[in-house]
PDB file of C-alpha atoms in Angstrom:
ATOM      1  CA  MET D   1      43.259  34.263 139.663  1.00 95.00           C
ATOM      2  CA  ILE D   2      45.690  32.034 137.829  1.00 97.00           C
ATOM      3  CA  VAL D   3      47.942  30.498 140.480  1.00 98.00           C
ATOM      4  CA  ALA D   4      51.504  29.505 139.676  1.00 98.00           C
ATOM      5  CA  GLU D   5      54.728  28.729 141.460  1.00 98.00           C
ATOM      6  CA  GLN D   6      58.306  29.284 140.495  1.00 98.00           C
ATOM      7  CA  LYS D   7      60.352  26.457 139.039  1.00 98.00           C
ATOM      8  CA  PRO D   8      63.458  25.362 140.965  1.00 98.00           C
ATOM      9  CA  LEU D   9      66.483  27.574 140.269  1.00 97.00           C
ATOM     10  CA  GLN D  10      68.464  24.661 138.808  1.00 97.00           C
ATOM     11  CA  GLU D  11      65.727  23.955 136.275  1.00 98.00           C
ATOM     12  CA  ILE D  12      65.578  27.625 135.290  1.00 98.00           C
ATOM     13  CA  LYS D  13      69.367  27.741 134.937  1.00 97.00           C
ATOM     14  CA  ALA D  14      69.267  24.731 132.636  1.00 97.00           C
ATOM     15  CA  LEU D  15      66.600  26.394 130.491  1.00 98.00           C
ATOM     16  CA  ILE D  16      68.715  29.522 129.946  1.00 97.00           C
ATOM     17  CA  SER D  17      72.147  27.894 129.959  1.00 95.00           C
ATOM     18  CA  ASN D  18      72.875  28.498 126.268  1.00 92.00           C
ATOM     19  CA  ALA D  19      72.121  32.215 126.316  1.00 96.00           C
ATOM     20  CA  GLN D  20      74.412  35.104 127.143  1.00 96.00           C
ATOM     21  CA  ASN D  21      71.800  37.846 127.424  1.00 97.00           C
ATOM     22  CA  VAL D  22      68.693  36.886 129.327  1.00 98.00           C
ATOM     23  CA  LEU D  23      65.600  38.999 129.855  1.00 98.00           C
ATOM     24  CA  VAL D  24      63.447  38.020 132.823  1.00 98.00           C
ATOM     25  CA  VAL D  25      59.913  39.279 132.238  1.00 98.00           C
ATOM     26  CA  GLY D  26      57.527  39.515 135.173  1.00 98.00           C
ATOM     27  CA  CYS D  27      53.771  39.899 134.909  1.00 98.00           C
ATOM     28  CA  GLY D  28      51.816  42.429 136.947  1.00 98.00           C
ATOM     29  CA  THR D  29      48.534  40.581 137.237  1.00 96.00           C
ATOM     30  CA  CYS D  30      47.702  37.078 138.567  1.00 97.00           C
ATOM     31  CA  VAL D  31      51.237  35.896 139.270  1.00 97.00           C
ATOM     32  CA  THR D  32      52.003  39.137 141.100  1.00 97.00           C
ATOM     33  CA  VAL D  33      49.246  38.584 143.631  1.00 96.00           C
ATOM     34  CA  CYS D  34      50.250  34.954 144.133  1.00 96.00           C
ATOM     35  CA  PHE D  35      53.867  36.083 144.654  1.00 97.00           C
ATOM     36  CA  ALA D  36      55.259  33.900 141.881  1.00 98.00           C
ATOM     37  CA  GLY D  37      56.221  36.188 139.001  1.00 97.00           C
ATOM     38  CA  GLY D  38      55.648  39.849 139.751  1.00 98.00           C
ATOM     39  CA  GLU D  39      58.088  42.745 139.663  1.00 97.00           C
ATOM     40  CA  ARG D  40      59.663  41.764 142.961  1.00 97.00           C
ATOM     41  CA  GLU D  41      60.020  38.088 142.057  1.00 98.00           C
ATOM     42  CA  ALA D  42      61.517  39.023 138.690  1.00 98.00           C
ATOM     43  CA  ALA D  43      64.126  41.219 140.410  1.00 98.00           C
ATOM     44  CA  ILE D  44      64.940  38.525 142.978  1.00 97.00           C
ATOM     45  CA  LEU D  45      65.236  35.819 140.335  1.00 98.00           C
ATOM     46  CA  ALA D  46      67.420  38.014 138.120  1.00 98.00           C
ATOM     47  CA  ALA D  47      69.758  38.768 141.047  1.00 97.00           C
ATOM     48  CA  SER D  48      69.850  35.099 142.063  1.00 97.00           C
ATOM     49  CA  LEU D  49      70.666  34.003 138.518  1.00 97.00           C
ATOM     50  CA  ARG D  50      73.378  36.658 138.135  1.00 97.00           C
ATOM     51  CA  MET D  51      75.060  35.504 141.320  1.00 95.00           C
ATOM     52  CA  SER D  52      74.588  31.821 140.670  1.00 96.00           C
ATOM     53  CA  THR D  53      75.956  31.919 137.126  1.00 96.00           C
ATOM     54  CA  ARG D  54      78.878  34.053 138.293  1.00 94.00           C
ATOM     55  CA  LEU D  55      79.695  31.520 141.007  1.00 93.00           C
ATOM     56  CA  ASP D  56      79.561  28.801 138.352  1.00 95.00           C
ATOM     57  CA  GLY D  57      82.227  30.684 136.389  1.00 95.00           C
ATOM     58  CA  LYS D  58      79.858  31.338 133.485  1.00 93.00           C
ATOM     59  CA  PRO D  59      78.361  34.749 134.223  1.00 94.00           C
ATOM     60  CA  GLN D  60      75.327  35.686 132.147  1.00 95.00           C
ATOM     61  CA  GLU D  61      73.931  39.131 131.472  1.00 97.00           C
ATOM     62  CA  ILE D  62      70.533  39.052 133.108  1.00 97.00           C
ATOM     63  CA  ARG D  63      68.089  41.957 133.048  1.00 97.00           C
ATOM     64  CA  HIS D  64      64.540  42.098 134.219  1.00 98.00           C
ATOM     65  CA  GLU D  65      61.387  43.999 133.326  1.00 98.00           C
ATOM     66  CA  THR D  66      57.750  43.637 134.322  1.00 98.00           C
ATOM     67  CA  VAL D  67      54.683  44.371 132.224  1.00 98.00           C
ATOM     68  CA  GLN D  68      51.154  44.898 133.453  1.00 98.00           C
ATOM     69  CA  ARG D  69      49.878  41.810 131.629  1.00 97.00           C
ATOM     70  CA  GLN D  70      51.881  39.436 129.474  1.00 98.00           C
ATOM     71  CA  CYS D  71      48.707  38.129 127.860  1.00 97.00           C
ATOM     72  CA  GLU D  72      47.919  41.267 125.834  1.00 97.00           C
ATOM     73  CA  TRP D  73      49.835  42.457 122.793  1.00 96.00           C
ATOM     74  CA  GLU D  74      49.673  46.122 123.820  1.00 96.00           C
ATOM     75  CA  TYR D  75      51.656  45.505 126.978  1.00 97.00           C
ATOM     76  CA  LEU D  76      54.192  43.327 125.191  1.00 98.00           C
ATOM     77  CA  ASP D  77      54.872  46.112 122.704  1.00 97.00           C
ATOM     78  CA  GLN D  78      56.364  48.090 125.598  1.00 97.00           C
ATOM     79  CA  ILE D  79      59.208  45.596 126.018  1.00 98.00           C
ATOM     80  CA  ALA D  80      59.877  44.989 122.316  1.00 97.00           C
ATOM     81  CA  GLU D  81      63.266  46.711 122.407  1.00 97.00           C
ATOM     82  CA  LEU D  82      64.452  44.797 125.470  1.00 98.00           C
ATOM     83  CA  VAL D  83      63.271  41.543 123.956  1.00 98.00           C
ATOM     84  CA  GLN D  84      65.209  42.227 120.749  1.00 97.00           C
ATOM     85  CA  GLN D  85      68.401  42.810 122.749  1.00 97.00           C
ATOM     86  CA  ALA D  86      68.065  39.498 124.599  1.00 98.00           C
ATOM     87  CA  ASP D  87      69.129  36.048 123.408  1.00 97.00           C
ATOM     88  CA  ILE D  88      66.389  34.432 125.408  1.00 98.00           C
ATOM     89  CA  VAL D  89      63.291  35.550 127.299  1.00 98.00           C
ATOM     90  CA  LEU D  90      62.546  33.952 130.648  1.00 98.00           C
ATOM     91  CA  SER D  91      58.875  34.587 131.274  1.00 98.00           C
ATOM     92  CA  LEU D  92      57.547  34.718 134.796  1.00 98.00           C
ATOM     93  CA  GLY D  93      54.001  34.839 133.488  1.00 98.00           C
ATOM     94  CA  CYS D  94      51.583  31.955 133.463  1.00 98.00           C
ATOM     95  CA  GLY D  95      51.556  29.586 130.507  1.00 98.00           C
ATOM     96  CA  ILE D  96      49.452  32.118 128.628  1.00 98.00           C
ATOM     97  CA  GLY D  97      52.083  34.812 129.117  1.00 98.00           C
ATOM     98  CA  VAL D  98      54.880  32.556 127.863  1.00 98.00           C
ATOM     99  CA  GLN D  99      52.900  31.700 124.745  1.00 98.00           C
ATOM    100  CA  ALA D 100      51.878  35.309 124.157  1.00 98.00           C
ATOM    101  CA  ILE D 101      55.525  36.403 124.184  1.00 98.00           C
ATOM    102  CA  ALA D 102      56.494  33.547 121.860  1.00 98.00           C
ATOM    103  CA  GLU D 103      53.663  34.461 119.495  1.00 98.00           C
ATOM    104  CA  HIS D 104      54.349  38.204 119.603  1.00 98.00           C
ATOM    105  CA  PHE D 105      58.096  37.820 119.124  1.00 98.00           C
ATOM    106  CA  PRO D 106      58.337  34.837 116.759  1.00 97.00           C
ATOM    107  CA  GLN D 107      62.120  35.155 116.324  1.00 96.00           C
ATOM    108  CA  LYS D 108      62.801  34.938 120.052  1.00 97.00           C
ATOM    109  CA  TRP D 109      63.251  31.837 122.158  1.00 98.00           C
ATOM    110  CA  VAL D 110      61.020  31.966 125.237  1.00 98.00           C
ATOM    111  CA  VAL D 111      61.169  29.698 128.283  1.00 98.00           C
ATOM    112  CA  PRO D 112      58.918  29.483 131.346  1.00 98.00           C
ATOM    113  CA  GLY D 113      60.124  30.311 134.849  1.00 98.00           C
ATOM    114  CA  LEU D 114      56.887  29.214 136.490  1.00 98.00           C
ATOM    115  CA  ASN D 115      54.716  26.162 136.658  1.00 98.00           C
ATOM    116  CA  THR D 116      51.156  27.322 136.089  1.00 98.00           C
ATOM    117  CA  THR D 117      49.148  25.335 138.577  1.00 97.00           C
ATOM    118  CA  PHE D 118      45.444  26.145 138.802  1.00 97.00           C
ATOM    119  CA  LEU D 119      42.633  28.707 138.956  1.00 98.00           C
ATOM    120  CA  GLY D 120      42.027  29.532 142.564  1.00 97.00           C
ATOM    121  CA  LEU D 121      42.187  31.936 145.446  1.00 97.00           C
ATOM    122  CA  PRO D 122      44.194  32.544 148.615  1.00 97.00           C
ATOM    123  CA  SER D 123      42.258  30.855 151.426  1.00 96.00           C
ATOM    124  CA  GLU D 124      44.608  32.435 153.943  1.00 96.00           C
ATOM    125  CA  GLN D 125      47.900  34.270 153.699  1.00 95.00           C
ATOM    126  CA  GLY D 126      50.386  32.002 151.959  1.00 95.00           C
ATOM    127  CA  VAL D 127      47.848  29.310 151.027  1.00 97.00           C
ATOM    128  CA  TRP D 128      46.195  29.028 147.604  1.00 97.00           C
ATOM    129  CA  VAL D 129      43.460  26.578 146.741  1.00 97.00           C
ATOM    130  CA  GLU D 130      41.852  25.497 143.481  1.00 97.00           C
ATOM    131  CA  ARG D 131      38.322  26.701 142.832  1.00 98.00           C
ATOM    132  CA  CYS D 132      37.583  26.495 139.115  1.00 98.00           C
ATOM    133  CA  ALA D 133      38.369  23.991 136.385  1.00 97.00           C
ATOM    134  CA  ALA D 134      37.199  26.259 133.529  1.00 96.00           C
ATOM    135  CA  CYS D 135      34.928  23.461 132.285  1.00 96.00           C
ATOM    136  CA  GLY D 136      32.916  25.870 130.155  1.00 96.00           C
ATOM    137  CA  ASP D 137      29.476  24.896 131.521  1.00 95.00           C
ATOM    138  CA  CYS D 138      29.078  26.287 135.023  1.00 96.00           C
ATOM    139  CA  ILE D 139      26.824  24.387 137.424  1.00 95.00           C
ATOM    140  CA  LEU D 140      27.512  26.434 140.542  1.00 96.00           C
ATOM    141  CA  GLY D 141      23.856  27.511 140.516  1.00 94.00           C
ATOM    142  CA  LEU D 142      22.881  23.951 141.399  1.00 93.00           C
ATOM    143  CA  THR D 143      25.545  23.292 143.988  1.00 96.00           C
ATOM    144  CA  GLY D 144      25.358  26.286 146.291  1.00 95.00           C
ATOM    145  CA  GLY D 145      28.383  28.021 144.822  1.00 97.00           C
ATOM    146  CA  ILE D 146      30.736  25.107 145.491  1.00 98.00           C
ATOM    147  CA  CYS D 147      32.225  23.488 142.404  1.00 98.00           C
ATOM    148  CA  PRO D 148      32.222  19.695 142.344  1.00 97.00           C
ATOM    149  CA  ILE D 149      34.215  19.703 139.112  1.00 97.00           C
ATOM    150  CA  ALA D 150      37.208  21.513 140.593  1.00 97.00           C
ATOM    151  CA  ARG D 151      36.871  20.523 144.221  1.00 97.00           C
ATOM    152  CA  CYS D 152      35.711  16.898 144.120  1.00 97.00           C
ATOM    153  CA  SER D 153      38.687  14.660 143.342  1.00 96.00           C
ATOM    154  CA  LYS D 154      36.511  12.636 140.979  1.00 96.00           C
ATOM    155  CA  SER D 155      34.494  15.602 139.648  1.00 96.00           C
ATOM    156  CA  LEU D 156      31.307  13.752 140.567  1.00 96.00           C
ATOM    157  CA  LEU D 157      27.985  15.359 139.694  1.00 96.00           C
ATOM    158  CA  ASN D 158      25.601  13.459 141.957  1.00 95.00           C
ATOM    159  CA  GLY D 159      26.692  13.312 145.534  1.00 87.00           C
ATOM    160  CA  PRO D 160      29.764  12.018 147.309  1.00 94.00           C
ATOM    161  CA  CYS D 161      31.477   8.716 146.627  1.00 96.00           C
ATOM    162  CA  GLY D 162      32.265   6.083 149.230  1.00 95.00           C
ATOM    163  CA  GLY D 163      35.599   7.738 149.915  1.00 95.00           C
ATOM    164  CA  SER D 164      33.999  10.630 151.763  1.00 96.00           C
ATOM    165  CA  GLU D 165      34.768  10.235 155.443  1.00 94.00           C
ATOM    166  CA  ASP D 166      33.968  12.708 158.219  1.00 94.00           C
ATOM    167  CA  GLY D 167      33.726  15.468 155.665  1.00 96.00           C
ATOM    168  CA  HIS D 168      37.083  14.718 154.084  1.00 97.00           C
ATOM    169  CA  CYS D 169      38.151  13.206 150.803  1.00 97.00           C
ATOM    170  CA  GLU D 170      39.894   9.849 150.780  1.00 96.00           C
ATOM    171  CA  ILE D 171      42.858  11.288 148.897  1.00 96.00           C
ATOM    172  CA  SER D 172      43.953  13.344 151.911  1.00 95.00           C
ATOM    173  CA  PRO D 173      42.604  14.340 155.312  1.00 93.00           C
ATOM    174  CA  ASP D 174      43.530  17.912 154.318  1.00 93.00           C
ATOM    175  CA  THR D 175      41.098  17.862 151.406  1.00 96.00           C
ATOM    176  CA  PRO D 176      37.486  18.624 152.265  1.00 97.00           C
ATOM    177  CA  CYS D 177      34.859  16.501 150.497  1.00 98.00           C
ATOM    178  CA  ALA D 178      33.277  18.909 148.025  1.00 98.00           C
ATOM    179  CA  TRP D 179      29.955  17.090 148.208  1.00 97.00           C
ATOM    180  CA  GLN D 180      29.922  17.319 151.996  1.00 97.00           C
ATOM    181  CA  LEU D 181      30.485  21.067 151.619  1.00 98.00           C
ATOM    182  CA  ILE D 182      27.686  21.263 149.063  1.00 98.00           C
ATOM    183  CA  TYR D 183      25.317  19.274 151.284  1.00 97.00           C
ATOM    184  CA  ASP D 184      26.106  21.412 154.336  1.00 97.00           C
ATOM    185  CA  ARG D 185      25.615  24.628 152.412  1.00 97.00           C
ATOM    186  CA  LEU D 186      22.356  23.564 150.774  1.00 97.00           C
ATOM    187  CA  LEU D 187      21.081  22.388 154.168  1.00 97.00           C
ATOM    188  CA  SER D 188      21.916  25.723 155.763  1.00 97.00           C
ATOM    189  CA  MET D 189      20.189  27.563 152.911  1.00 96.00           C
ATOM    190  CA  ASP D 190      17.173  25.250 153.015  1.00 96.00           C
ATOM    191  CA  LYS D 191      17.759  24.192 149.429  1.00 96.00           C
ATOM    192  CA  LEU D 192      18.393  20.479 149.803  1.00 95.00           C
ATOM    193  CA  HIS D 193      15.705  19.825 147.208  1.00 94.00           C
ATOM    194  CA  LEU D 194      18.264  20.822 144.566  1.00 93.00           C
ATOM    195  CA  LEU D 195      20.055  17.560 145.259  1.00 93.00           C
ATOM    196  CA  MET D 196      16.979  15.574 144.248  1.00 92.00           C
ATOM    197  CA  GLU D 197      17.545  16.529 140.650  1.00 89.00           C
ATOM    198  CA  ILE D 198      19.792  13.903 139.113  1.00 93.00           C
ATOM    199  CA  GLN D 199      22.446  15.422 136.906  1.00 93.00           C
ATOM    200  CA  PRO D 200      22.939  13.666 133.583  1.00 94.00           C
ATOM    201  CA  PRO D 201      26.457  12.898 132.386  1.00 94.00           C
ATOM    202  CA  LYS D 202      28.232  16.192 131.796  1.00 94.00           C
ATOM    203  CA  ASN D 203      28.920  17.327 128.280  1.00 93.00           C
ATOM    204  CA  TRP D 204      32.672  17.708 128.411  1.00 94.00           C
ATOM    205  CA  ARG D 205      32.893  19.149 124.920  1.00 94.00           C
ATOM    206  CA  THR D 206      32.771  22.610 126.493  1.00 95.00           C
ATOM    207  CA  SER D 207      35.816  21.647 128.511  1.00 94.00           C
ATOM    208  CA  ARG D 208      39.163  20.444 127.212  1.00 88.00           C
ATOM    209  CA  ASP D 209      37.550  17.396 125.618  1.00 90.00           C
ATOM    210  CA  GLY D 210      36.303  19.587 122.812  1.00 89.00           C
ATOM    211  CA  GLY D 211      39.840  20.666 121.926  1.00 93.00           C
ATOM    212  CA  PRO D 212      41.279  24.170 122.267  1.00 94.00           C
ATOM    213  CA  ARG D 213      38.501  26.639 122.980  1.00 95.00           C
ATOM    214  CA  LYS D 214      37.732  29.995 121.434  1.00 95.00           C
ATOM    215  CA  ILE D 215      35.197  32.749 122.043  1.00 95.00           C
ATOM    216  CA  VAL D 216      34.275  35.170 119.277  1.00 95.00           C
ATOM    217  CA  ARG D 217      32.257  38.254 120.200  1.00 95.00           C
ATOM    218  CA  GLU D 218      31.096  39.871 116.989  1.00 93.00           C
ATOM    219  CA  ASP D 219      29.793  42.878 118.928  1.00 94.00           C
ATOM    220  CA  LEU D 220      33.324  43.625 120.115  1.00 95.00           C
ATOM    221  CA  ARG D 221      35.284  42.850 116.980  1.00 93.00           C
ATOM    222  CA  LEU D 222      36.742  45.689 114.982  1.00 90.00           C
ATOM    223  CA  PRO D 223      35.515  45.951 111.390  1.00 85.00           C
ATOM    224  CA  THR D 224      37.833  44.511 108.779  1.00 82.00           C
ATOM    225  CA  LYS D 225      38.975  46.567 105.795  1.00 76.00           C
ATOM    226  CA  GLU D 226      36.367  44.958 103.530  1.00 75.00           C
ATOM    227  CA  GLU D 227      33.597  46.046 105.899  1.00 68.00           C
TER     228      GLU D 227
ATOM    229  CA  MET A   1      78.178  51.680 149.076  1.00 58.00           C
ATOM    230  CA  ASP A   2      78.630  49.583 145.922  1.00 61.00           C
ATOM    231  CA  GLN A   3      81.802  51.347 144.847  1.00 62.00           C
ATOM    232  CA  GLN A   4      83.147  51.350 148.389  1.00 59.00           C
ATOM    233  CA  VAL A   5      82.794  47.596 148.796  1.00 57.00           C
ATOM    234  CA  THR A   6      84.437  46.914 145.436  1.00 57.00           C
ATOM    235  CA  ARG A   7      87.278  49.386 146.027  1.00 57.00           C
ATOM    236  CA  ASN A   8      88.085  47.998 149.461  1.00 55.00           C
ATOM    237  CA  ARG A   9      88.124  44.480 148.088  1.00 57.00           C
ATOM    238  CA  GLU A  10      90.674  45.437 145.449  1.00 61.00           C
ATOM    239  CA  ALA A  11      92.838  47.612 147.711  1.00 60.00           C
ATOM    240  CA  ASN A  12      93.122  45.240 150.645  1.00 56.00           C
ATOM    241  CA  GLN A  13      96.262  43.194 150.603  1.00 63.00           C
ATOM    242  CA  VAL A  14      95.027  41.002 153.423  1.00 75.00           C
ATOM    243  CA  TRP A  15      91.554  39.720 152.774  1.00 80.00           C
ATOM    244  CA  GLN A  16      89.038  41.117 155.135  1.00 87.00           C
ATOM    245  CA  GLN A  17      85.392  40.245 155.209  1.00 91.00           C
ATOM    246  CA  GLN A  18      83.211  42.958 153.759  1.00 95.00           C
ATOM    247  CA  ILE A  19      80.105  43.316 155.866  1.00 96.00           C
ATOM    248  CA  VAL A  20      77.096  45.430 155.007  1.00 97.00           C
ATOM    249  CA  CYS A  21      75.049  46.357 158.039  1.00 96.00           C
ATOM    250  CA  TYR A  22      71.464  47.491 157.565  1.00 97.00           C
ATOM    251  CA  ALA A  23      70.652  49.447 160.707  1.00 96.00           C
ATOM    252  CA  CYS A  24      67.399  50.872 161.995  1.00 96.00           C
ATOM    253  CA  GLU A  25      67.798  54.602 162.456  1.00 95.00           C
ATOM    254  CA  HIS A  26      65.924  54.566 165.757  1.00 95.00           C
ATOM    255  CA  CYS A  27      68.096  52.101 167.650  1.00 94.00           C
ATOM    256  CA  ALA A  28      71.035  50.364 165.968  1.00 95.00           C
ATOM    257  CA  TYR A  29      72.091  53.357 163.905  1.00 94.00           C
ATOM    258  CA  ALA A  30      71.827  55.582 166.973  1.00 94.00           C
ATOM    259  CA  ALA A  31      73.959  53.016 168.833  1.00 93.00           C
ATOM    260  CA  ALA A  32      76.574  53.164 166.071  1.00 91.00           C
ATOM    261  CA  ASP A  33      76.509  56.959 166.382  1.00 92.00           C
ATOM    262  CA  LEU A  34      77.029  56.668 170.109  1.00 93.00           C
ATOM    263  CA  ALA A  35      79.910  54.242 169.549  1.00 91.00           C
ATOM    264  CA  GLY A  36      81.501  56.869 167.318  1.00 90.00           C
ATOM    265  CA  THR A  37      81.005  59.579 169.920  1.00 94.00           C
ATOM    266  CA  LEU A  38      82.706  57.338 172.447  1.00 96.00           C
ATOM    267  CA  ARG A  39      85.594  56.831 169.976  1.00 95.00           C
ATOM    268  CA  MET A  40      85.004  53.097 169.856  1.00 94.00           C
ATOM    269  CA  GLN A  41      86.609  51.405 166.860  1.00 89.00           C
ATOM    270  CA  TYR A  42      85.176  48.979 164.355  1.00 86.00           C
ATOM    271  CA  PRO A  43      86.760  47.718 161.121  1.00 88.00           C
ATOM    272  CA  PRO A  44      86.375  49.936 158.058  1.00 89.00           C
ATOM    273  CA  SER A  45      85.198  46.884 156.132  1.00 92.00           C
ATOM    274  CA  ILE A  46      81.835  47.215 157.843  1.00 93.00           C
ATOM    275  CA  LYS A  47      79.506  49.496 155.910  1.00 94.00           C
ATOM    276  CA  ILE A  48      76.447  50.771 157.679  1.00 95.00           C
ATOM    277  CA  VAL A  49      73.303  51.524 155.683  1.00 95.00           C
ATOM    278  CA  GLN A  50      70.676  53.487 157.540  1.00 96.00           C
ATOM    279  CA  LEU A  51      67.092  52.294 157.240  1.00 96.00           C
ATOM    280  CA  PRO A  52      64.005  54.085 158.548  1.00 96.00           C
ATOM    281  CA  CYS A  53      63.166  50.772 160.242  1.00 96.00           C
ATOM    282  CA  SER A  54      64.741  47.314 160.030  1.00 93.00           C
ATOM    283  CA  GLY A  55      61.290  46.176 158.935  1.00 94.00           C
ATOM    284  CA  LYS A  56      62.004  48.072 155.717  1.00 94.00           C
ATOM    285  CA  LEU A  57      64.624  45.480 154.826  1.00 95.00           C
ATOM    286  CA  ASP A  58      63.778  43.515 151.721  1.00 94.00           C
ATOM    287  CA  VAL A  59      65.404  40.382 150.399  1.00 95.00           C
ATOM    288  CA  LEU A  60      66.335  42.440 147.333  1.00 95.00           C
ATOM    289  CA  MET A  61      68.565  44.677 149.498  1.00 96.00           C
ATOM    290  CA  VAL A  62      70.357  41.632 150.865  1.00 96.00           C
ATOM    291  CA  LEU A  63      70.809  40.190 147.380  1.00 96.00           C
ATOM    292  CA  HIS A  64      72.048  43.555 146.144  1.00 95.00           C
ATOM    293  CA  ALA A  65      74.732  43.660 148.858  1.00 96.00           C
ATOM    294  CA  PHE A  66      75.924  40.165 147.983  1.00 95.00           C
ATOM    295  CA  GLU A  67      75.862  40.938 144.262  1.00 94.00           C
ATOM    296  CA  GLN A  68      78.109  43.932 144.883  1.00 93.00           C
ATOM    297  CA  GLY A  69      80.654  41.785 146.670  1.00 92.00           C
ATOM    298  CA  ALA A  70      79.685  41.774 150.325  1.00 96.00           C
ATOM    299  CA  ASP A  71      80.756  38.664 152.224  1.00 95.00           C
ATOM    300  CA  GLY A  72      78.114  39.067 154.860  1.00 96.00           C
ATOM    301  CA  VAL A  73      75.030  41.081 155.642  1.00 97.00           C
ATOM    302  CA  MET A  74      74.091  42.151 159.128  1.00 96.00           C
ATOM    303  CA  VAL A  75      70.671  43.422 160.097  1.00 96.00           C
ATOM    304  CA  ALA A  76      70.542  45.478 163.264  1.00 95.00           C
ATOM    305  CA  GLY A  77      67.376  46.843 164.718  1.00 91.00           C
TER     306      GLY A  77
END
């Protein structure tokens, strides 16, 4: 899932300070399950902002609504009327959701209520950890299902660096060394021979180094009028 | 409850704290009932909201009480 966390209330208040009517839009997918921007968080934030701005002597009209996914036009159509009535939209979606709203409602000013943080999973209740860097060229088949791109601090491809100590990364004793994890897993699966294959420098063009990415699936595209 | 809190705030000459009490129906609410049966008095500025369980309480309910003008929220269960 995409993991995000809410911005501090003061920062959010500054972002919406010039608007009288604010629409807080939650998202029912990733940020709901990481408790950052779902229906409940949108309601809590709207109530907090109403009270806070009232206490400041500058009460703002703040409503809230949640869509199933902010990153698809069809769901955004459902809130078109509410968006039109608002001076500003405060999106509690990830960065994709914020941009989707801005793109779908070009006349409306949209601000983010969350900091989109990483692609990861909840390792235990209340703890989320990064698992994928979306590099565009997955090598998990070589590393026992443990990603050295996302989980090694240096994204090394051929074994641990000298900073690996007792299974931990030098950046923090709380951070496991990804290459130690890979070694342990390959050992337990009797696949250590995979480590003998030296990985060449990674082609980062499939990652962010190649610029903004795009996938076109001709088999899924709808025919144009000319066709 | 919302209208009651607002009305009392306006009507009271002497300011009195408005307290919303969320009470579990199995214990605290039953205790409040018993207090009534025994003719025990408590200020009218305390509003009791019955919950099926105090575990049902959500932060949204607390925020809602404050938004509607409550000065304090009490959870009893």
